[in-house]
Amino acid sequence: MTNLKGKVALVTGATRGIGKGIAIGLGEAGATVYITGRTLTNNRSSEFGVQSSEFGDIINDNISGTLLETQAAVNEAGGNCIAVQVDHGDDEKVRLLFERIKNEQNGQLDILVNNVFSGVKALSNAYGKPFWKHDPSLWDSINNVGLRSHYVASIFAARLMSKHQQGLIFTISSWGGLSYIFGAAYGVGKAACDRLAADMAVELKADNITSISLWPGIVGTEQMFEFSQRINEQDDDSKAENATFEDYYNWETPLFTGRVIAALAADNNTMKSTGKVQIIAELAKRYKIVDEKDNRPVSLRSLRFLLPSAIPALKQYASLIPDIKVPWFILKLTMLQSAS
């Protein structure tokens, strides 16, 4: 695909995981892709220092991924990738990032993907305990670079986009904004991401800038595979409660999200979706997108996902279950019941 040739995109937090997949997907479509992250190379001395707390150092988590690795992958896919080492907890560094894009691209920025999130390690270390048993710094570890950072990046992106009266701002969120997954701080942060996208859409509409919140499904990132390994080490009852994470059923790949975003960005009528939450798997079905293995996972609110997740024995018959979407309120009730 080259339907984004001539377009300029920025993907925040792209050293690995979903961000890397998004950058590669945009590169496949021919875009010039700026990527940010704190780790430039495998040389640990090149990383930005960040605060430590009871949740551990956010960076030194033994999960690989660098900006230069992502840059090479994007270029190999057909894009033109520019890696910029940025700590999104530093507003001045973010301002300078957008100033660089303005200078290098003659003020052009067509796509911003708010993806950066530094709270995975904190979530992992805090998992299984209620919020009040942790230090208040858990909130900042999850929602500073992951919610506030999206707001800040959107400010600078909108200033560039408004001058050209066009642009797309995608905010990566989660079904954790609808129902309980990883704790109170996480859920509030994701609900806030959805509201941020919706309210920005109201204020950006006059400048023809689209703002959409995107929900990937369960994505097989490096961090999620590590989490699933932890589940495998638990007792049988705990494994049963987390079966959806443990056996990789209906998991999506990071590139799947990237290809969907590229297809959505190439749509000439994105304004019809501005302010809304969009589920990656449902967009994939609309645009006929598959992942690198020619698979197309179903939506989180599809009966094909919900029934086997509730009754694991049905997974071997999943292909026979209709891919029918249930209403939002039923999805919420189902998730609440599974969390109780």
Short mmCIF file of C-alpha atoms in Angstrom, two decimals:
data_model
loop_
_atom_site.label_atom_id
_atom_site.label_comp_id
_atom_site.label_asym_id
_atom_site.label_seq_id
_atom_site.Cartn_x
_atom_site.Cartn_y
_atom_site.Cartn_z
CA MET A 1 0.00 0.00 0.00
CA THR A 2 1.15 3.53 -0.75
CA ASN A 3 -2.08 5.37 0.04
CA LEU A 4 -0.35 7.49 2.70
CA LYS A 5 2.56 8.53 0.53
CA GLY A 6 3.27 12.20 1.16
CA LYS A 7 1.65 12.12 4.60
CA VAL A 8 3.55 12.91 7.80
CA ALA A 9 2.73 10.99 10.96
CA LEU A 10 3.94 10.95 14.56
CA VAL A 11 3.65 7.86 16.74
CA THR A 12 4.52 8.41 20.40
CA GLY A 13 5.99 5.55 22.40
CA ALA A 14 7.15 3.39 19.50
CA THR A 15 10.17 1.50 20.78
CA ARG A 16 8.11 -1.71 20.98
CA GLY A 17 4.62 -3.10 21.37
CA ILE A 18 1.59 -1.43 19.85
CA GLY A 19 3.51 1.75 19.03
CA LYS A 20 6.05 -0.17 16.97
CA GLY A 21 3.28 -2.01 15.14
CA ILE A 22 1.49 1.25 14.38
CA ALA A 23 4.66 2.83 13.03
CA ILE A 24 5.30 -0.17 10.77
CA GLY A 25 1.69 -0.13 9.54
CA LEU A 26 1.95 3.54 8.61
CA GLY A 27 5.30 2.84 6.96
CA GLU A 28 3.76 0.06 4.86
CA ALA A 29 1.32 2.66 3.56
CA GLY A 30 4.19 4.93 2.50
CA ALA A 31 4.05 7.60 5.20
CA THR A 32 6.91 9.56 6.69
CA VAL A 33 6.77 8.44 10.30
CA TYR A 34 8.29 10.21 13.28
CA ILE A 35 8.62 7.94 16.30
CA THR A 36 9.43 8.76 19.90
CA GLY A 37 10.61 6.84 22.93
CA ARG A 38 13.20 6.99 25.66
CA THR A 39 15.48 4.20 24.45
CA LEU A 40 17.47 5.02 21.35
CA THR A 41 19.85 2.05 21.22
CA ASN A 42 20.68 -1.07 23.22
CA ASN A 43 23.24 0.97 25.11
CA ARG A 44 21.52 1.45 28.48
CA SER A 45 23.42 4.68 29.06
CA SER A 46 21.45 6.26 26.22
CA GLU A 47 18.18 6.07 28.15
CA PHE A 48 16.55 8.95 29.95
CA GLY A 49 16.50 8.56 33.69
CA VAL A 50 13.07 8.32 35.29
CA GLN A 51 11.80 8.21 38.83
CA SER A 52 11.80 5.04 40.86
CA SER A 53 9.13 4.14 43.40
CA GLU A 54 7.65 1.07 45.02
CA PHE A 55 6.71 0.02 41.50
CA GLY A 56 10.29 -0.18 40.28
CA ASP A 57 12.20 1.57 37.53
CA ILE A 58 9.87 2.15 34.58
CA ILE A 59 12.53 1.53 31.95
CA ASN A 60 14.81 -1.22 33.26
CA ASP A 61 12.28 -4.03 32.93
CA ASN A 62 14.34 -6.43 30.80
CA ILE A 63 11.95 -6.06 27.87
CA SER A 64 13.85 -5.20 24.69
CA GLY A 65 12.96 -2.52 22.18
CA THR A 66 14.70 0.58 20.82
CA LEU A 67 13.89 3.46 18.53
CA LEU A 68 16.57 2.43 16.06
CA GLU A 69 15.11 -1.08 15.82
CA THR A 70 11.68 0.34 15.09
CA GLN A 71 13.16 2.79 12.59
CA ALA A 72 14.80 -0.05 10.67
CA ALA A 73 11.55 -2.03 10.63
CA VAL A 74 9.53 0.93 9.36
CA ASN A 75 12.03 1.70 6.63
CA GLU A 76 12.09 -1.95 5.57
CA ALA A 77 8.28 -1.88 5.33
CA GLY A 78 8.47 1.00 2.85
CA GLY A 79 8.20 4.08 5.01
CA ASN A 80 10.57 6.88 5.87
CA CYS A 81 11.14 6.77 9.62
CA ILE A 82 12.69 9.47 11.79
CA ALA A 83 13.52 8.48 15.36
CA VAL A 84 13.52 11.15 18.06
CA GLN A 85 14.48 10.38 21.64
CA VAL A 86 11.87 12.05 23.83
CA ASP A 87 10.70 11.74 27.42
CA HIS A 88 6.99 12.59 27.22
CA GLY A 89 7.01 13.50 30.89
CA ASP A 90 8.96 16.65 29.93
CA ASP A 91 6.71 19.24 28.25
CA GLU A 92 9.65 21.24 26.91
CA LYS A 93 11.10 18.17 25.18
CA VAL A 94 7.69 17.56 23.61
CA ARG A 95 7.47 21.17 22.43
CA LEU A 96 10.88 20.86 20.81
CA LEU A 97 9.79 17.63 19.08
CA PHE A 98 6.91 19.42 17.36
CA GLU A 99 9.13 22.37 16.56
CA ARG A 100 11.48 19.95 14.79
CA ILE A 101 8.62 18.43 12.80
CA LYS A 102 7.44 21.91 11.85
CA ASN A 103 10.88 22.89 10.61
CA GLU A 104 11.68 19.64 8.79
CA GLN A 105 8.26 19.14 7.18
CA ASN A 106 7.34 22.75 6.37
CA GLY A 107 4.70 22.76 9.09
CA GLN A 108 3.02 19.59 7.85
CA LEU A 109 1.70 17.01 10.31
CA ASP A 110 -1.19 14.88 9.11
CA ILE A 111 -1.46 12.16 11.76
CA LEU A 112 -0.75 12.01 15.48
CA VAL A 113 -1.06 8.68 17.31
CA ASN A 114 -1.14 9.19 21.07
CA ASN A 115 0.23 5.85 22.20
CA VAL A 116 3.03 6.44 24.71
CA PHE A 117 2.43 4.76 28.06
CA SER A 118 4.97 4.28 30.83
CA GLY A 119 2.74 2.54 33.35
CA VAL A 120 3.06 -1.11 32.29
CA LYS A 121 5.74 -1.97 34.84
CA ALA A 122 3.81 -0.19 37.59
CA LEU A 123 0.64 -2.07 36.68
CA SER A 124 2.48 -5.37 36.68
CA ASN A 125 3.98 -4.78 40.11
CA ALA A 126 0.69 -3.52 41.55
CA TYR A 127 -1.47 -6.28 40.04
CA GLY A 128 -3.75 -8.14 42.43
CA LYS A 129 -3.83 -5.55 45.22
CA PRO A 130 -6.43 -2.79 45.77
CA PHE A 131 -5.47 0.80 45.05
CA TRP A 132 -5.41 1.84 48.71
CA LYS A 133 -2.60 -0.59 49.50
CA HIS A 134 -0.25 1.29 47.18
CA ASP A 135 1.46 4.65 47.35
CA PRO A 136 -0.40 7.51 45.59
CA SER A 137 2.49 7.65 43.12
CA LEU A 138 0.85 4.69 41.32
CA TRP A 139 -1.58 7.20 39.82
CA ASP A 140 1.23 9.28 38.35
CA SER A 141 3.11 6.23 37.08
CA ILE A 142 0.04 5.20 35.10
CA ASN A 143 -1.55 8.50 34.09
CA ASN A 144 1.25 11.01 33.67
CA VAL A 145 2.84 9.48 30.58
CA GLY A 146 -0.29 7.85 29.23
CA LEU A 147 -3.03 10.44 29.75
CA ARG A 148 -1.55 13.85 30.46
CA SER A 149 1.08 13.23 27.78
CA HIS A 150 -1.69 12.67 25.21
CA TYR A 151 -3.24 16.02 26.11
CA VAL A 152 0.10 17.80 25.78
CA ALA A 153 1.00 16.19 22.44
CA SER A 154 -2.47 16.97 21.08
CA ILE A 155 -2.02 20.65 21.91
CA PHE A 156 1.12 20.97 19.82
CA ALA A 157 -0.24 18.76 17.03
CA ALA A 158 -3.45 20.78 16.76
CA ARG A 159 -1.46 24.00 16.43
CA LEU A 160 0.26 22.58 13.34
CA MET A 161 -2.81 20.87 11.89
CA SER A 162 -5.12 23.85 12.30
CA LYS A 163 -2.94 25.96 10.02
CA HIS A 164 -3.62 23.46 7.23
CA GLN A 165 -7.26 22.90 8.21
CA GLN A 166 -6.86 19.13 8.33
CA GLY A 167 -5.48 16.35 10.49
CA LEU A 168 -6.11 13.16 12.42
CA ILE A 169 -5.49 12.57 16.11
CA PHE A 170 -5.81 8.98 17.28
CA THR A 171 -5.69 8.21 21.00
CA ILE A 172 -4.96 4.61 21.95
CA SER A 173 -7.28 3.65 24.77
CA SER A 174 -8.74 0.41 26.09
CA TRP A 175 -11.91 -1.41 27.07
CA GLY A 176 -10.55 -0.79 30.57
CA GLY A 177 -12.29 2.56 30.23
CA LEU A 178 -15.61 0.70 30.19
CA SER A 179 -15.04 -2.00 32.78
CA TYR A 180 -12.58 -3.13 35.42
CA ILE A 181 -9.32 -4.69 34.23
CA PHE A 182 -6.08 -3.64 35.91
CA GLY A 183 -7.20 -1.41 38.77
CA ALA A 184 -8.81 1.91 39.59
CA ALA A 185 -6.02 4.18 38.36
CA TYR A 186 -5.85 2.36 35.02
CA GLY A 187 -9.61 2.35 34.45
CA VAL A 188 -10.03 6.03 35.25
CA GLY A 189 -7.11 6.87 32.97
CA LYS A 190 -8.56 4.97 30.01
CA ALA A 191 -12.03 6.41 30.54
CA ALA A 192 -10.36 9.82 30.56
CA CYS A 193 -8.59 9.01 27.26
CA ASP A 194 -11.97 8.31 25.69
CA ARG A 195 -13.40 11.54 27.07
CA LEU A 196 -10.31 13.47 25.97
CA ALA A 197 -10.75 12.27 22.40
CA ALA A 198 -14.46 13.11 22.48
CA ASP A 199 -14.07 16.60 23.90
CA MET A 200 -11.11 17.44 21.67
CA ALA A 201 -13.30 16.44 18.71
CA VAL A 202 -15.81 19.14 19.64
CA GLU A 203 -13.13 21.82 19.78
CA LEU A 204 -11.24 20.61 16.69
CA LYS A 205 -14.20 20.16 14.36
CA ALA A 206 -14.17 23.75 13.11
CA ASP A 207 -10.59 23.21 11.91
CA ASN A 208 -11.47 19.94 10.15
CA ILE A 209 -9.35 17.86 12.53
CA THR A 210 -10.62 14.40 13.46
CA SER A 211 -10.16 13.02 16.97
CA ILE A 212 -10.86 9.32 17.59
CA SER A 213 -10.31 6.98 20.54
CA LEU A 214 -9.19 3.50 19.51
CA TRP A 215 -9.60 0.26 21.43
CA PRO A 216 -7.29 -2.57 20.43
CA GLY A 217 -8.25 -6.00 21.73
CA ILE A 218 -5.82 -8.15 23.67
CA VAL A 219 -2.57 -7.40 21.89
CA GLY A 220 0.37 -9.80 21.96
CA THR A 221 3.01 -7.27 22.91
CA GLU A 222 6.25 -8.15 24.64
CA GLN A 223 4.72 -7.02 27.94
CA MET A 224 1.52 -9.04 27.48
CA PHE A 225 3.47 -12.22 26.74
CA GLU A 226 5.43 -11.66 29.94
CA PHE A 227 2.15 -11.20 31.82
CA SER A 228 0.74 -14.42 30.37
CA GLN A 229 3.84 -16.28 31.53
CA ARG A 230 3.16 -15.03 35.04
CA ILE A 231 -0.38 -16.40 34.75
CA ASN A 232 1.03 -19.80 33.74
CA GLU A 233 2.95 -19.88 37.01
CA GLN A 234 -0.17 -19.32 39.12
CA ASP A 235 -2.40 -21.94 40.71
CA ASP A 236 -5.19 -23.53 38.68
CA ASP A 237 -7.94 -21.28 40.08
CA SER A 238 -6.04 -18.09 39.21
CA LYS A 239 -5.24 -19.43 35.73
CA ALA A 240 -8.92 -20.17 35.15
CA GLU A 241 -9.88 -16.61 36.12
CA ASN A 242 -7.39 -15.24 33.59
CA ALA A 243 -7.89 -17.80 30.81
CA THR A 244 -8.36 -15.13 28.16
CA PHE A 245 -4.85 -13.84 28.84
CA GLU A 246 -3.28 -17.24 29.43
CA ASP A 247 -4.05 -19.11 26.20
CA TYR A 248 -3.73 -16.27 23.66
CA TYR A 249 -7.30 -16.74 22.40
CA ASN A 250 -8.24 -14.05 19.83
CA TRP A 251 -5.07 -12.08 20.51
CA GLU A 252 -4.17 -9.32 18.08
CA THR A 253 -0.71 -8.39 16.82
CA PRO A 254 0.71 -4.86 17.09
CA LEU A 255 0.88 -4.64 13.29
CA PHE A 256 -2.85 -5.41 13.09
CA THR A 257 -3.52 -2.14 14.92
CA GLY A 258 -1.03 -0.35 12.67
CA ARG A 259 -2.68 -1.56 9.47
CA VAL A 260 -6.12 -0.56 10.72
CA ILE A 261 -4.91 2.94 11.60
CA ALA A 262 -3.32 3.27 8.16
CA ALA A 263 -6.59 2.25 6.50
CA LEU A 264 -8.59 4.64 8.65
CA ALA A 265 -6.15 7.47 7.93
CA ALA A 266 -6.61 6.87 4.20
CA ASP A 267 -10.40 7.19 4.49
CA ASN A 268 -11.61 10.48 3.03
CA ASN A 269 -14.50 10.73 5.49
CA THR A 270 -13.00 10.26 8.94
CA MET A 271 -14.98 13.19 10.31
CA LYS A 272 -18.04 10.92 10.50
CA SER A 273 -16.25 9.06 13.31
CA THR A 274 -14.80 12.04 15.16
CA GLY A 275 -15.34 11.99 18.90
CA LYS A 276 -16.24 8.31 18.94
CA VAL A 277 -14.68 5.17 20.34
CA GLN A 278 -13.74 2.75 17.58
CA ILE A 279 -12.77 -0.90 18.13
CA ILE A 280 -9.77 -2.02 16.09
CA ALA A 281 -11.23 -5.42 15.16
CA GLU A 282 -14.46 -3.84 13.92
CA LEU A 283 -12.55 -1.37 11.77
CA ALA A 284 -10.49 -4.27 10.42
CA LYS A 285 -13.66 -6.00 9.33
CA ARG A 286 -14.91 -2.81 7.65
CA TYR A 287 -11.66 -2.20 5.79
CA LYS A 288 -10.91 -5.90 5.19
CA ILE A 289 -7.62 -5.75 7.12
CA VAL A 290 -5.70 -8.84 8.26
CA ASP A 291 -2.55 -9.21 10.30
CA GLU A 292 0.80 -10.53 9.10
CA LYS A 293 -0.49 -14.10 9.38
CA ASP A 294 -3.68 -13.33 7.41
CA ASN A 295 -5.77 -13.52 10.58
CA ARG A 296 -8.55 -11.15 11.57
CA PRO A 297 -9.43 -11.40 15.28
CA VAL A 298 -13.00 -10.51 16.18
CA SER A 299 -14.26 -7.63 18.28
CA LEU A 300 -14.29 -7.76 22.06
CA ARG A 301 -18.08 -7.44 21.88
CA SER A 302 -18.54 -10.24 19.38
CA LEU A 303 -20.31 -13.39 20.50
CA ARG A 304 -17.38 -15.27 18.97
CA PHE A 305 -15.13 -13.69 21.61
CA LEU A 306 -17.50 -13.42 24.57
CA LEU A 307 -18.91 -16.95 24.63
CA PRO A 308 -15.58 -18.85 24.41
CA SER A 309 -14.07 -16.44 26.95
CA ALA A 310 -16.88 -17.24 29.39
CA ILE A 311 -16.94 -20.96 28.54
CA PRO A 312 -13.39 -22.04 27.56
CA ALA A 313 -14.61 -25.40 26.23
CA LEU A 314 -16.28 -23.51 23.38
CA LYS A 315 -12.98 -22.23 22.00
CA GLN A 316 -12.51 -25.30 19.81
CA TYR A 317 -15.86 -24.47 18.19
CA ALA A 318 -15.28 -20.73 17.96
CA SER A 319 -15.42 -20.66 14.15
CA LEU A 320 -19.00 -21.92 14.34
CA ILE A 321 -20.15 -19.08 16.61
CA PRO A 322 -21.65 -16.11 14.72
CA ASP A 323 -19.56 -12.94 14.63
CA ILE A 324 -22.40 -10.82 15.98
CA LYS A 325 -21.78 -7.66 18.01
CA VAL A 326 -23.66 -7.29 21.27
CA PRO A 327 -24.82 -3.85 22.52
CA TRP A 328 -22.43 -1.85 24.67
CA PHE A 329 -24.48 -2.22 27.85
CA ILE A 330 -24.41 -6.02 27.57
CA LEU A 331 -20.65 -5.94 27.03
CA LYS A 332 -20.29 -3.84 30.16
CA LEU A 333 -22.45 -6.22 32.21
CA THR A 334 -20.46 -9.21 30.94
CA MET A 335 -17.13 -7.62 31.87
CA LEU A 336 -18.37 -6.53 35.28
CA GLN A 337 -19.54 -10.05 36.00
CA SER A 338 -16.17 -11.51 34.98
CA ALA A 339 -14.37 -9.04 37.28
CA SER A 340 -16.52 -9.85 40.31
#
